[in-house]
mmCIF file of C-alpha atoms and ligand atoms in Angstrom:
data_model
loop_
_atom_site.group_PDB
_atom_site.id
_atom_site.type_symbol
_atom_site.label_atom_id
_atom_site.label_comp_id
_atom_site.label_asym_id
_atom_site.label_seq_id
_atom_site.Cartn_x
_atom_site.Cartn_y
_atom_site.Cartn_z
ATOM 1 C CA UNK A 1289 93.864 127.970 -11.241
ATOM 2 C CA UNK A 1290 94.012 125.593 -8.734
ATOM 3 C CA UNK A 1291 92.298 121.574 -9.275
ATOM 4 C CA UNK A 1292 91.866 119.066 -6.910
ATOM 5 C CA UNK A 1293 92.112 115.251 -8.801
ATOM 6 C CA UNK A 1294 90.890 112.284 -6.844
ATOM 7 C CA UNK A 1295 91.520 109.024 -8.263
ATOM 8 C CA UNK A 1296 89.949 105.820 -6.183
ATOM 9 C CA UNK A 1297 90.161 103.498 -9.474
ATOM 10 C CA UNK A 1298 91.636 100.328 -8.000
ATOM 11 C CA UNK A 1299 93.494 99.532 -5.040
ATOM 12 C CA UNK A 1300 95.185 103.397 -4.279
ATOM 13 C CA UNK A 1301 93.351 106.247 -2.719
ATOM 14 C CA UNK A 1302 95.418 109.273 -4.399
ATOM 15 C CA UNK A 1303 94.561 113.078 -4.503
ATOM 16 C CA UNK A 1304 96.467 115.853 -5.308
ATOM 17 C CA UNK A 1305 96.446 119.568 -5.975
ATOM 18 C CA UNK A 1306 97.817 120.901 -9.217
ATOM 19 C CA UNK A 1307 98.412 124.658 -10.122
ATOM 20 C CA UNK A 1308 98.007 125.962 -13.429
ATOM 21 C CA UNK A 1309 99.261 129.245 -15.275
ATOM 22 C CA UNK A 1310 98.771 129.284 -19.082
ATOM 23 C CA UNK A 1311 98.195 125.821 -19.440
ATOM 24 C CA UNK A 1312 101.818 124.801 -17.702
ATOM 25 C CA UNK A 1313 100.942 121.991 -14.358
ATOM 26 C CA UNK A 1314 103.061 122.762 -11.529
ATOM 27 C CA UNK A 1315 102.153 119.528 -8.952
ATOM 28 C CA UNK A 1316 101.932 121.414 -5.663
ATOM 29 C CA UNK A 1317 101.109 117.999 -3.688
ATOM 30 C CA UNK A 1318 100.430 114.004 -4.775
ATOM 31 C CA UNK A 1319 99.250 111.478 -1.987
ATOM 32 C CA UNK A 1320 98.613 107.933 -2.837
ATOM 33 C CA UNK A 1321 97.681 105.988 -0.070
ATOM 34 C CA UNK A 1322 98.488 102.283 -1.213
ATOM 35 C CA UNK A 1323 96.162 99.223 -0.022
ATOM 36 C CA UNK A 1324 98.941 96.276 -1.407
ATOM 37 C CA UNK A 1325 99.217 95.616 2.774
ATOM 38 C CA UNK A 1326 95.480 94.435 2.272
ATOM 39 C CA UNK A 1327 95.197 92.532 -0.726
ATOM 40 C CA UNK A 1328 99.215 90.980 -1.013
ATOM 41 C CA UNK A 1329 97.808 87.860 1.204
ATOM 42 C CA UNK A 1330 95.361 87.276 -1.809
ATOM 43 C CA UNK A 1331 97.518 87.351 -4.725
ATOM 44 C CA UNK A 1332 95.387 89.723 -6.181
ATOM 45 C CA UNK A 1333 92.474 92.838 -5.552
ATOM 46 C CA UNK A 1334 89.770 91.870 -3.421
ATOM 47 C CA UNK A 1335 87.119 94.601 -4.771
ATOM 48 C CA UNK A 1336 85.133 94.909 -1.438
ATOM 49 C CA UNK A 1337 88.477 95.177 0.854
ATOM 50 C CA UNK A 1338 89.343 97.916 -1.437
ATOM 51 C CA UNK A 1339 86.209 100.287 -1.444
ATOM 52 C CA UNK A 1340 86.328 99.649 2.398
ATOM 53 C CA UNK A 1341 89.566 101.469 2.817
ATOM 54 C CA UNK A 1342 88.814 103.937 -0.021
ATOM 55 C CA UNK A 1343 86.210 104.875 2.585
ATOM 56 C CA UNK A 1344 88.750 105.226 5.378
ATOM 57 C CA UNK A 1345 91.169 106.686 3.549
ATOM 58 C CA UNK A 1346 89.444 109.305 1.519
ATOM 59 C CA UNK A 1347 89.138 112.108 3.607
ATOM 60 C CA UNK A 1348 92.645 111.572 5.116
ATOM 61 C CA UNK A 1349 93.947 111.902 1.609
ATOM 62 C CA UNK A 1350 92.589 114.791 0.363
ATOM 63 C CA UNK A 1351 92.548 116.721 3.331
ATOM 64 C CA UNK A 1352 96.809 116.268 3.020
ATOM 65 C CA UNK A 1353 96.708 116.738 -0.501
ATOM 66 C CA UNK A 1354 94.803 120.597 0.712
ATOM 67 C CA UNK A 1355 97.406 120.589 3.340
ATOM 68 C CA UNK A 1356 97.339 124.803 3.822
ATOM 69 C CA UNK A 1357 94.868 125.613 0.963
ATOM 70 C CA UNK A 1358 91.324 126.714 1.775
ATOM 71 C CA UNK A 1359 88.875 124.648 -0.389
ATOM 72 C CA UNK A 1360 87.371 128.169 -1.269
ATOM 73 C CA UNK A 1361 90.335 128.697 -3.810
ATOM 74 C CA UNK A 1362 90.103 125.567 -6.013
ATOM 75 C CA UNK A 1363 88.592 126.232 -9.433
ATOM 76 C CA UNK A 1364 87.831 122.871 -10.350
ATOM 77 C CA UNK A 1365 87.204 119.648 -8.821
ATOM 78 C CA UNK A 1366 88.056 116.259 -10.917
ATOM 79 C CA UNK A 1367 87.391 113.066 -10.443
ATOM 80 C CA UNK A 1368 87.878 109.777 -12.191
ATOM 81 C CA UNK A 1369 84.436 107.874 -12.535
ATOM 82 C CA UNK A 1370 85.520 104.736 -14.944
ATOM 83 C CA UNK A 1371 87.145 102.592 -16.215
ATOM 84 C CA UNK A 1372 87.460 100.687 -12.568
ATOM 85 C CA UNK A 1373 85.975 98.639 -9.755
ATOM 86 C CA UNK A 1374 82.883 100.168 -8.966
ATOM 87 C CA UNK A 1375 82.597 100.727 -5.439
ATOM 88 C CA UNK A 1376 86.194 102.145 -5.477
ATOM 89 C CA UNK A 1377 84.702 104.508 -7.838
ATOM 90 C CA UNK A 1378 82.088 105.356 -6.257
ATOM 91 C CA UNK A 1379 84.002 106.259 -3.333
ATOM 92 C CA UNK A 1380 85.921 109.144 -5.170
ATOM 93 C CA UNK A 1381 82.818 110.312 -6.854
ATOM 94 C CA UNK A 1382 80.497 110.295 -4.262
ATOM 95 C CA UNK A 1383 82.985 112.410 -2.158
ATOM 96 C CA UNK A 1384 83.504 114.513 -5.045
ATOM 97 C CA UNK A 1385 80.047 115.218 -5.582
ATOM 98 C CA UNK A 1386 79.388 116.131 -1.598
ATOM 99 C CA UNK A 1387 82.468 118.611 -1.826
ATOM 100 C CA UNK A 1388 81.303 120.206 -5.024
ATOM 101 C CA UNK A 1389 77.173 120.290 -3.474
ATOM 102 C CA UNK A 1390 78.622 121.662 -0.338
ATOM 103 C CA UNK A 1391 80.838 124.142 -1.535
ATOM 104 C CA UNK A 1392 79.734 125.234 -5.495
ATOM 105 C CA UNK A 1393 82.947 124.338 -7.029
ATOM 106 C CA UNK A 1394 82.349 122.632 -10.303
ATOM 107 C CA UNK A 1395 83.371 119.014 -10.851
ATOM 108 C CA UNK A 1396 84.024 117.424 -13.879
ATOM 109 C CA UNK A 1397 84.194 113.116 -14.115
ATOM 110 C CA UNK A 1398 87.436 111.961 -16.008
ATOM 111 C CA UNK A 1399 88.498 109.061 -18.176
ATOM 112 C CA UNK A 1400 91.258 107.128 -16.017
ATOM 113 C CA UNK A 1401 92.952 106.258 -19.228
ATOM 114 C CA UNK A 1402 92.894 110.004 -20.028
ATOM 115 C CA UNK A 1403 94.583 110.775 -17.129
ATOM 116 C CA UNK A 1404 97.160 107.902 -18.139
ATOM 117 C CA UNK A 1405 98.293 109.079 -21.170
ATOM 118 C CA UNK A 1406 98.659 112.071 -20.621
ATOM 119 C CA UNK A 1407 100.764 111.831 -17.750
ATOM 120 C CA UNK A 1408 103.862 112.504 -19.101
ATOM 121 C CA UNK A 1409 102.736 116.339 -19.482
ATOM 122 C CA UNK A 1410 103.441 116.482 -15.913
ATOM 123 C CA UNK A 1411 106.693 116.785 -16.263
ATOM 124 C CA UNK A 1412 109.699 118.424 -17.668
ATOM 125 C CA UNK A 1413 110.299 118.477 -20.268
ATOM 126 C CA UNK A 1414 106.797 117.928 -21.331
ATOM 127 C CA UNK A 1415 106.201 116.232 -25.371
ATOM 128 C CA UNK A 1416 104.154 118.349 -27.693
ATOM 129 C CA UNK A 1417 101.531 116.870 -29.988
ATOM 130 C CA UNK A 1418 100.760 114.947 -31.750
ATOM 131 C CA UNK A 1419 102.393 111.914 -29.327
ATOM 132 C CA UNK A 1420 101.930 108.504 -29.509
ATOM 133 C CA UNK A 1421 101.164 107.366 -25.391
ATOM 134 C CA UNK A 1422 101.461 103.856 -24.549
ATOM 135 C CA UNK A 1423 99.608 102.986 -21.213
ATOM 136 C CA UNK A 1424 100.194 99.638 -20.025
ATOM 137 C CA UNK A 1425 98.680 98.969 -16.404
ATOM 138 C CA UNK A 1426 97.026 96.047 -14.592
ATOM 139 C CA UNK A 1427 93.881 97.013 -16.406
ATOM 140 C CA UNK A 1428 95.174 97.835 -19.832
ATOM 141 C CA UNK A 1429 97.538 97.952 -22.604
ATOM 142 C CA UNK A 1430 96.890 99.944 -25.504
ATOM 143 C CA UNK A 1431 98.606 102.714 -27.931
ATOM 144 C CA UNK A 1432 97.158 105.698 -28.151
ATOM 145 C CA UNK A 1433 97.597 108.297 -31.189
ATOM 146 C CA UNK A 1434 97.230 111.987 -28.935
ATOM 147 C CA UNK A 1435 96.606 114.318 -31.637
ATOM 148 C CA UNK A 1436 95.979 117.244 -28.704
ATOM 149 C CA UNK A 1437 93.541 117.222 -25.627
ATOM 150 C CA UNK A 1438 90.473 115.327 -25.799
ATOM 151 C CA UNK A 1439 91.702 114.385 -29.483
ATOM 152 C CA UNK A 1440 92.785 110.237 -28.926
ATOM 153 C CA UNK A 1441 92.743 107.396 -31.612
ATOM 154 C CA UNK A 1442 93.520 103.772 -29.874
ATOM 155 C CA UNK A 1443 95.810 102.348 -32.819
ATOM 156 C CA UNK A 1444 95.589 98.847 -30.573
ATOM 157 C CA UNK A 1445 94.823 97.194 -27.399
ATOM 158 C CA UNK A 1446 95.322 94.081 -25.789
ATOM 159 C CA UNK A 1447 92.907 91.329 -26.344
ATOM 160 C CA UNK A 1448 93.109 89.247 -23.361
ATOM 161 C CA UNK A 1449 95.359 90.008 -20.263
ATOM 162 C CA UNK A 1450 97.272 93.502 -19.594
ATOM 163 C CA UNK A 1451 100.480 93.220 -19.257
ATOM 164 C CA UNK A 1452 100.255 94.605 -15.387
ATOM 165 C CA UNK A 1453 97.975 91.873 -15.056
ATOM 166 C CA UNK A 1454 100.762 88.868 -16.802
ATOM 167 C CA UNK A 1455 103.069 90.301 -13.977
ATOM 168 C CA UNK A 1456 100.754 89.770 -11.171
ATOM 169 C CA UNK A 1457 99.641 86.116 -12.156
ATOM 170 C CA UNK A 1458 102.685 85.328 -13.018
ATOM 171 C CA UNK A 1459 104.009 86.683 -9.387
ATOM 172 C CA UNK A 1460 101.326 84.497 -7.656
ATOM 173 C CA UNK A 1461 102.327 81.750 -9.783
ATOM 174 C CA UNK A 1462 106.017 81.947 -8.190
ATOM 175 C CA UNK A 1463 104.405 82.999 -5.250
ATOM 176 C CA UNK A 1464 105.946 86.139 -4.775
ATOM 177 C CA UNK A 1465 103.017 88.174 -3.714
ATOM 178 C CA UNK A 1466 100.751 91.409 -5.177
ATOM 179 C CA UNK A 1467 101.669 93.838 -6.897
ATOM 180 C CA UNK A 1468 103.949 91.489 -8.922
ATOM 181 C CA UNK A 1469 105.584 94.210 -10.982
ATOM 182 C CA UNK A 1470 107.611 95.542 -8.857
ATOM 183 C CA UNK A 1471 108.825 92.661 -7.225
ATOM 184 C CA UNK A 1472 109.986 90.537 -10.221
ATOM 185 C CA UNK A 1473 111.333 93.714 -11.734
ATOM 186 C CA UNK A 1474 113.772 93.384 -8.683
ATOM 187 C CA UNK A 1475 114.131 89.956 -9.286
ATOM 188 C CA UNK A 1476 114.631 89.774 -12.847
ATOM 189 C CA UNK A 1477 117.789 92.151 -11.879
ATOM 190 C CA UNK A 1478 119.663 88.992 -10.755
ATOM 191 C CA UNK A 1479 118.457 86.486 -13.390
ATOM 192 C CA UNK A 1480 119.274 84.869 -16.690
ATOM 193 C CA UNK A 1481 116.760 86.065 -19.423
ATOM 194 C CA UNK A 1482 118.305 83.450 -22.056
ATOM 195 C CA UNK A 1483 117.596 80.974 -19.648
ATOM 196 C CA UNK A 1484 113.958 80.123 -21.581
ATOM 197 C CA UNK A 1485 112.623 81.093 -24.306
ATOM 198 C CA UNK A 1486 109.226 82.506 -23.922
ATOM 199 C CA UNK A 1487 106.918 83.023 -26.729
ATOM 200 C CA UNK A 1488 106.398 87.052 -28.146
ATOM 201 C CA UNK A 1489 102.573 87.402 -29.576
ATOM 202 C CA UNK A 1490 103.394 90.174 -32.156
ATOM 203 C CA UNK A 1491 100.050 90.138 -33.521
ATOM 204 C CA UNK A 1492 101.017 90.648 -36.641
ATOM 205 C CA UNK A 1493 99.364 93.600 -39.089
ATOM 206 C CA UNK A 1494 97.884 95.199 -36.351
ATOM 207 C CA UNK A 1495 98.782 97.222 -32.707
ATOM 208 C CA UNK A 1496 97.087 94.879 -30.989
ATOM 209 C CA UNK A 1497 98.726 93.004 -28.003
ATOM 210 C CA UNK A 1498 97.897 89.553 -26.690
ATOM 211 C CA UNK A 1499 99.736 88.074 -23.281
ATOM 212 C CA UNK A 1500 97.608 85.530 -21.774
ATOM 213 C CA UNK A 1501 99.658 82.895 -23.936
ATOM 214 C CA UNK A 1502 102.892 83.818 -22.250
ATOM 215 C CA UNK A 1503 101.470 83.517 -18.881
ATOM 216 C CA UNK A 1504 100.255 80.180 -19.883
ATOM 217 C CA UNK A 1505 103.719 79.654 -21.025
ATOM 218 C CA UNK A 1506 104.974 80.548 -17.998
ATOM 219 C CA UNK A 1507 102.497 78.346 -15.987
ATOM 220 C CA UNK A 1508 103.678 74.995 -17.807
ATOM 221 C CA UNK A 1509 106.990 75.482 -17.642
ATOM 222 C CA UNK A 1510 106.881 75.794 -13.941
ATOM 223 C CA UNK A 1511 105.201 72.808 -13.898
ATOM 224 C CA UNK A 1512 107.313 70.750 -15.748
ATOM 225 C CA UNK A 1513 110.302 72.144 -14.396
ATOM 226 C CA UNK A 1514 109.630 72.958 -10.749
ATOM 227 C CA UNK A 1515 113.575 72.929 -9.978
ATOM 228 C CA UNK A 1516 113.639 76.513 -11.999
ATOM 229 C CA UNK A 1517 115.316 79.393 -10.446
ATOM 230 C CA UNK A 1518 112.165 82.271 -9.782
ATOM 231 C CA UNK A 1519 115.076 84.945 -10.636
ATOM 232 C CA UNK A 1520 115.316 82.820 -14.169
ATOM 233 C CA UNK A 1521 111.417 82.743 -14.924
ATOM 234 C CA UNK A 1522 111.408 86.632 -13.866
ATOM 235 C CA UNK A 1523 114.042 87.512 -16.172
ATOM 236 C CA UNK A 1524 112.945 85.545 -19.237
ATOM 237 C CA UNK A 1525 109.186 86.220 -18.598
ATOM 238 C CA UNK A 1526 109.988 90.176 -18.312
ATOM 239 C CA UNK A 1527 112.079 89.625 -21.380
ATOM 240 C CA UNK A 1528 109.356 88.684 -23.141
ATOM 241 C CA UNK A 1529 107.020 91.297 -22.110
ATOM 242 C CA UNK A 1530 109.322 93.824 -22.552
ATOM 243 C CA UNK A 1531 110.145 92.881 -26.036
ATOM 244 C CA UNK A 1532 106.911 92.786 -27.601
ATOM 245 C CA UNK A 1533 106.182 96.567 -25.943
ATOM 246 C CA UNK A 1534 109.273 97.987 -27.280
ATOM 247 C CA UNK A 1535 108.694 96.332 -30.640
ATOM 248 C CA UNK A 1536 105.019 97.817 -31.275
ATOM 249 C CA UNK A 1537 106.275 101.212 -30.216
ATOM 250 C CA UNK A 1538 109.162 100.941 -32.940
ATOM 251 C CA UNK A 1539 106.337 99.475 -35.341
ATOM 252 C CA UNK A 1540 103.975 102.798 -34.499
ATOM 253 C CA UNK A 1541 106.384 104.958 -34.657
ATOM 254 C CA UNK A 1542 107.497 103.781 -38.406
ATOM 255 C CA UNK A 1543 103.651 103.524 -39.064
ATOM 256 C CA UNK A 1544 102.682 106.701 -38.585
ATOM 257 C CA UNK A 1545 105.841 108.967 -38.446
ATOM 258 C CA UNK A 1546 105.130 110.217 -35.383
ATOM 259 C CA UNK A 1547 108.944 110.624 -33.276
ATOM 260 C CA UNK A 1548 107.735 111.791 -29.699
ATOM 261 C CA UNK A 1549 106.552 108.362 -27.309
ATOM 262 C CA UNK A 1550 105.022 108.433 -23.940
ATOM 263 C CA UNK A 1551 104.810 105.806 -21.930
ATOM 264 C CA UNK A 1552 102.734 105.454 -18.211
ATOM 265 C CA UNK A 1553 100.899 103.292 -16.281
ATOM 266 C CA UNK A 1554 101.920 101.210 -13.341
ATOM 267 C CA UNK A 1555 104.304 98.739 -15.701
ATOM 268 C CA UNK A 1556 105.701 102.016 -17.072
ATOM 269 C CA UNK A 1557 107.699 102.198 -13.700
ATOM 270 C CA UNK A 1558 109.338 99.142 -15.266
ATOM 271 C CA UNK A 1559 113.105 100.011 -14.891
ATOM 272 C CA UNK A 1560 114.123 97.305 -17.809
ATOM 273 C CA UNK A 1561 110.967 98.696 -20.107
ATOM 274 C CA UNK A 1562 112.144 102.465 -19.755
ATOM 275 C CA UNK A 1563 115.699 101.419 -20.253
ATOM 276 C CA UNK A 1564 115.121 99.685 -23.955
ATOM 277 C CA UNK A 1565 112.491 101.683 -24.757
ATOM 278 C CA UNK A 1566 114.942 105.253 -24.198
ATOM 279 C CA UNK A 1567 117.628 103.026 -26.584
ATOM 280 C CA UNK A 1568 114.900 101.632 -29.232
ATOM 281 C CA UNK A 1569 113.972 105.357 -29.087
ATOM 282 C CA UNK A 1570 117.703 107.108 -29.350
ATOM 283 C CA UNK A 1571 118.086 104.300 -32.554
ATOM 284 C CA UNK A 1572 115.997 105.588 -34.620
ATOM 285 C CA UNK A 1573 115.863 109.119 -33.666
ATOM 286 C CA UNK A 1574 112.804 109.659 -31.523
ATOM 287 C CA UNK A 1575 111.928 111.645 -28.377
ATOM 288 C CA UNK A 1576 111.015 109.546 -25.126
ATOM 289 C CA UNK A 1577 108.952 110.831 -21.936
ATOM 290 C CA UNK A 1578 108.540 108.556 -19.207
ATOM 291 C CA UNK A 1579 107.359 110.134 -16.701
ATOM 292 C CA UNK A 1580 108.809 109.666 -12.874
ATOM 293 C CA UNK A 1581 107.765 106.465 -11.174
ATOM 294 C CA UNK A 1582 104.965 108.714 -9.211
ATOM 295 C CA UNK A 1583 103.131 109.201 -12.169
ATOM 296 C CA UNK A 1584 102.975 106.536 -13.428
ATOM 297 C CA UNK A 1585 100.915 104.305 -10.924
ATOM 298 C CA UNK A 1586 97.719 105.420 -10.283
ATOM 299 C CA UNK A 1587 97.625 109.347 -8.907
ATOM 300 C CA UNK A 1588 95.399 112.318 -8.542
ATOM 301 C CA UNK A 1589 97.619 115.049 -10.281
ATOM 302 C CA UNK A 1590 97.111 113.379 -13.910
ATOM 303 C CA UNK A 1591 93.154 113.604 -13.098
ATOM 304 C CA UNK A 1592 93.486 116.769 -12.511
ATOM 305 C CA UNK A 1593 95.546 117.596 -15.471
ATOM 306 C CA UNK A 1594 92.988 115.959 -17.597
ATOM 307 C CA UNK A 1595 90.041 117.124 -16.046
ATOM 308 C CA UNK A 1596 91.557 121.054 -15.950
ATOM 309 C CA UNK A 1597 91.775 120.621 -19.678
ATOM 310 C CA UNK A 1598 87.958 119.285 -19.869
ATOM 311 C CA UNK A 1599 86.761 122.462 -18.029
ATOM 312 C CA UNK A 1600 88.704 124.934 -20.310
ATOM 313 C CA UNK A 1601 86.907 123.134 -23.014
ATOM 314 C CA UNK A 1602 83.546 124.065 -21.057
ATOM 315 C CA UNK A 1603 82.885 121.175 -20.285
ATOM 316 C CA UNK A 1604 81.683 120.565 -16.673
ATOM 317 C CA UNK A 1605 79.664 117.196 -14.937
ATOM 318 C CA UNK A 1606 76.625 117.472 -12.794
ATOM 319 C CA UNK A 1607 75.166 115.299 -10.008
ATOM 320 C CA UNK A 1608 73.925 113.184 -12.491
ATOM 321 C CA UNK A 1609 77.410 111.410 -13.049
ATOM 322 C CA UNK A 1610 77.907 107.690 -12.208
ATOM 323 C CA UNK A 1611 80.935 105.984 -12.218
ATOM 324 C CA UNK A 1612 81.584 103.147 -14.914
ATOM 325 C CA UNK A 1613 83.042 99.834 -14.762
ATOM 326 C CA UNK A 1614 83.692 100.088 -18.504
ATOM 327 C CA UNK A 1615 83.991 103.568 -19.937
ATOM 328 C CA UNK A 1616 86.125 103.417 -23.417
ATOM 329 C CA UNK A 1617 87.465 107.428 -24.326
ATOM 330 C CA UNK A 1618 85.763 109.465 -25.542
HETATM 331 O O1 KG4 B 2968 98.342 101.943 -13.345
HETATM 332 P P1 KG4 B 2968 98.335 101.084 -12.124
HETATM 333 O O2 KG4 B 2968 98.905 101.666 -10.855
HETATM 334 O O3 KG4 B 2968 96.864 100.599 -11.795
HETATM 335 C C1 KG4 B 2968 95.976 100.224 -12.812
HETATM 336 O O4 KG4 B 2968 96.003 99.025 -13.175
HETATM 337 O O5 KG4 B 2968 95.251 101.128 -13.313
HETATM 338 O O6 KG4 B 2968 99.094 99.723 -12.521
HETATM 339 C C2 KG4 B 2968 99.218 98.638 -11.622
HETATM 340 C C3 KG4 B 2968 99.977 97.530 -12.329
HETATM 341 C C4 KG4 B 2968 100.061 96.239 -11.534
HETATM 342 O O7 KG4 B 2968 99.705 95.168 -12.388
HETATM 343 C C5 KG4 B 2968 101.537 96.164 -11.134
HETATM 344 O O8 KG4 B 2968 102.003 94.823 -10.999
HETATM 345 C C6 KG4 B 2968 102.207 96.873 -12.287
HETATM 346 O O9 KG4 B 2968 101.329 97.939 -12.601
HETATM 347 N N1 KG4 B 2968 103.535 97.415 -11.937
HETATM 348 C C7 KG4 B 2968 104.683 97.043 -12.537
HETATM 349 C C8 KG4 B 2968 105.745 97.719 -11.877
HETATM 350 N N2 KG4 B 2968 105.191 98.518 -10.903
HETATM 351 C C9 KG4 B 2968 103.844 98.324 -10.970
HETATM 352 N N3 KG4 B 2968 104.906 96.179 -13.546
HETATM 353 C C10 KG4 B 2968 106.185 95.970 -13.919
HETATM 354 N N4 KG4 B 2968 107.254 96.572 -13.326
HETATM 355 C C11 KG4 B 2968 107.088 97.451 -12.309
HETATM 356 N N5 KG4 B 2968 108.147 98.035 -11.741
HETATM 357 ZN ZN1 ZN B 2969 95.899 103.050 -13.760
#
């Protein structure tokens, strides 16, 4: 069967066509048109800039993620509708809803975070269940217990910032542009983590994650030190981050005795978060799947892996669907 996922989230318009026999996702194509051009010069997502060139962009994208496939042979349209910025939400479901009225193929709304965690099923080698899937993103940062496919328990979540969203202030606070992930990864590459010590909120007794402190941190120490090196803030401020991730994966993983970890989201593109998180894991004898950098930003193909799973299930959506700013898993 083939399945057409749109995701229009946030700030990238991505679609993509996945191909399924017995269950097994072979990615035939993933397009991600990114907006950072757009919103860099604010430091940050401007919502209404980014349903504007969801708009533009929409049909462009999923006409190249069809590239020579009719849209007669797709079995399945999915879409995510929430958690998100509204109008970029509605952008992906109102298109999905025309495509399915026009042509009869079913469509079925899916759970962004669904589509996050279980991302790492996209590649090879894929984890079985049960799987404990960390998604940390500019939206979120929780632990997920994945018992099997629509079958999720959040063991904890952040309860103030994401961790996506500690990199980005803390980028604008060195002004160094949006996304800031990527960017102070790079930088951190050339800095000295000892150089400060930046407070870890372990949240102690439960899998709960807190980083608004550390930004704050971050945001004094600047201040009172304005002759810092940015490559020295980067390093010791990703130190930190990474640290307390790696450390409540260990802590889940002794918790509940479950040995396979997947990690995604934008953050899990993180090249000094995959690297201590594949040794934490080797340590003590666990399995790791991060999935490639593509799939873990924001894409169509783990909608559509999500949503194909949905419709085997029977489930289906009708026109009735509205996206949702908030929409916890279900
Ligand atoms: O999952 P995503 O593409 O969008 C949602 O938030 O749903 O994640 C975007 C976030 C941004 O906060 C961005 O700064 C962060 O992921 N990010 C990274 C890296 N690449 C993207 N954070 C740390 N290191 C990276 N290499
Ligand atoms: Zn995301």
């Amino acid at each position: 069967m083939l399945v057409l996922g749109i995701d229009t989230s946030c700030d990238d318009t991505s679609a993509s066509l996945v191909s399924f026999e017995d269950d097994r996702p072979d990615i035939v194509t993933n397009i991600v048109s990114s907006q950072s051009d757009i919103h860099d010069k604010y430091g940050g997502i401007v919502p209404e800039l980014a349903s504007r060139r969801h708009m533009e962009m929409i049909w462009p994208v999923v006409n190249e993620a069809l590239g020579k496939n009719r849209i007669d042979d797709l079995g399945v349209i999915a879409v995510c509708y929430g958690p998100g910025l509204i109008g970029s939400l509605l952008v992906g479901t109102s298109f999905a809803k025309s495509m399915s009225l026009s042509t009869a193929i079913p469509f079925i709304g899916v759970n962004h975070l669904e589509g996050h965690l279980l991302s790492a099923l996209l590649a090879e080698p894929a984890p079985g269940f049960p799987l404990l899937s960390m998604v940390v993103s500019g939206g979120h940062t929780s632990i997920y217990m994945v018992r099997g496919y629509g079958d999720y328990e959040e063991l904890g979540k952040t309860r103030d910032d994401a961790a996506g969203e500690a990199y980005d202030k803390v980028s604008k606070l060195l002004g160094l542009g949006y996304p800031g992930g990527p960017v102070i990864d790079r930088l951190a590459r050339t800095g000295n983590r000892k150089s400060i010590r930046f407070p870890r909120a372990m949240m102690k007794g439960t899998h709960d994650f807190s980083f608004s402190g550390l930004k704050t941190a971050v945001r004094l120490e600047v201040e009172r030190n304005p002759a810092l090196k940015p490559e020295d803030v980067a390093a010791a401020f990703q130190d930190a981050v990474v640290d307390v991730l790696v450390r409540k994966v260990r802590m889940a993983i002794e918790e509940t005795g479950v040995k396979s970890v997947a990690l995604s989201g934008g953050v899990a593109a993180n090249s000094e978060l995959r690297e201590r998180m594949a040794e934490m894991c080797e340590k003590i004898g666990a399995e790791f799947y991060p999935p490639p950098v593509a799939l873990c930003t924001d894409n169509g193909a783990m909608i559509a892996l999500a949503g194909y799973h949905r419709f085997r299930m029977g489930q289906v959506s009708d026109l009735g669907l509205n996206p949702r700013a908030h929409l916890p898993i279900s």
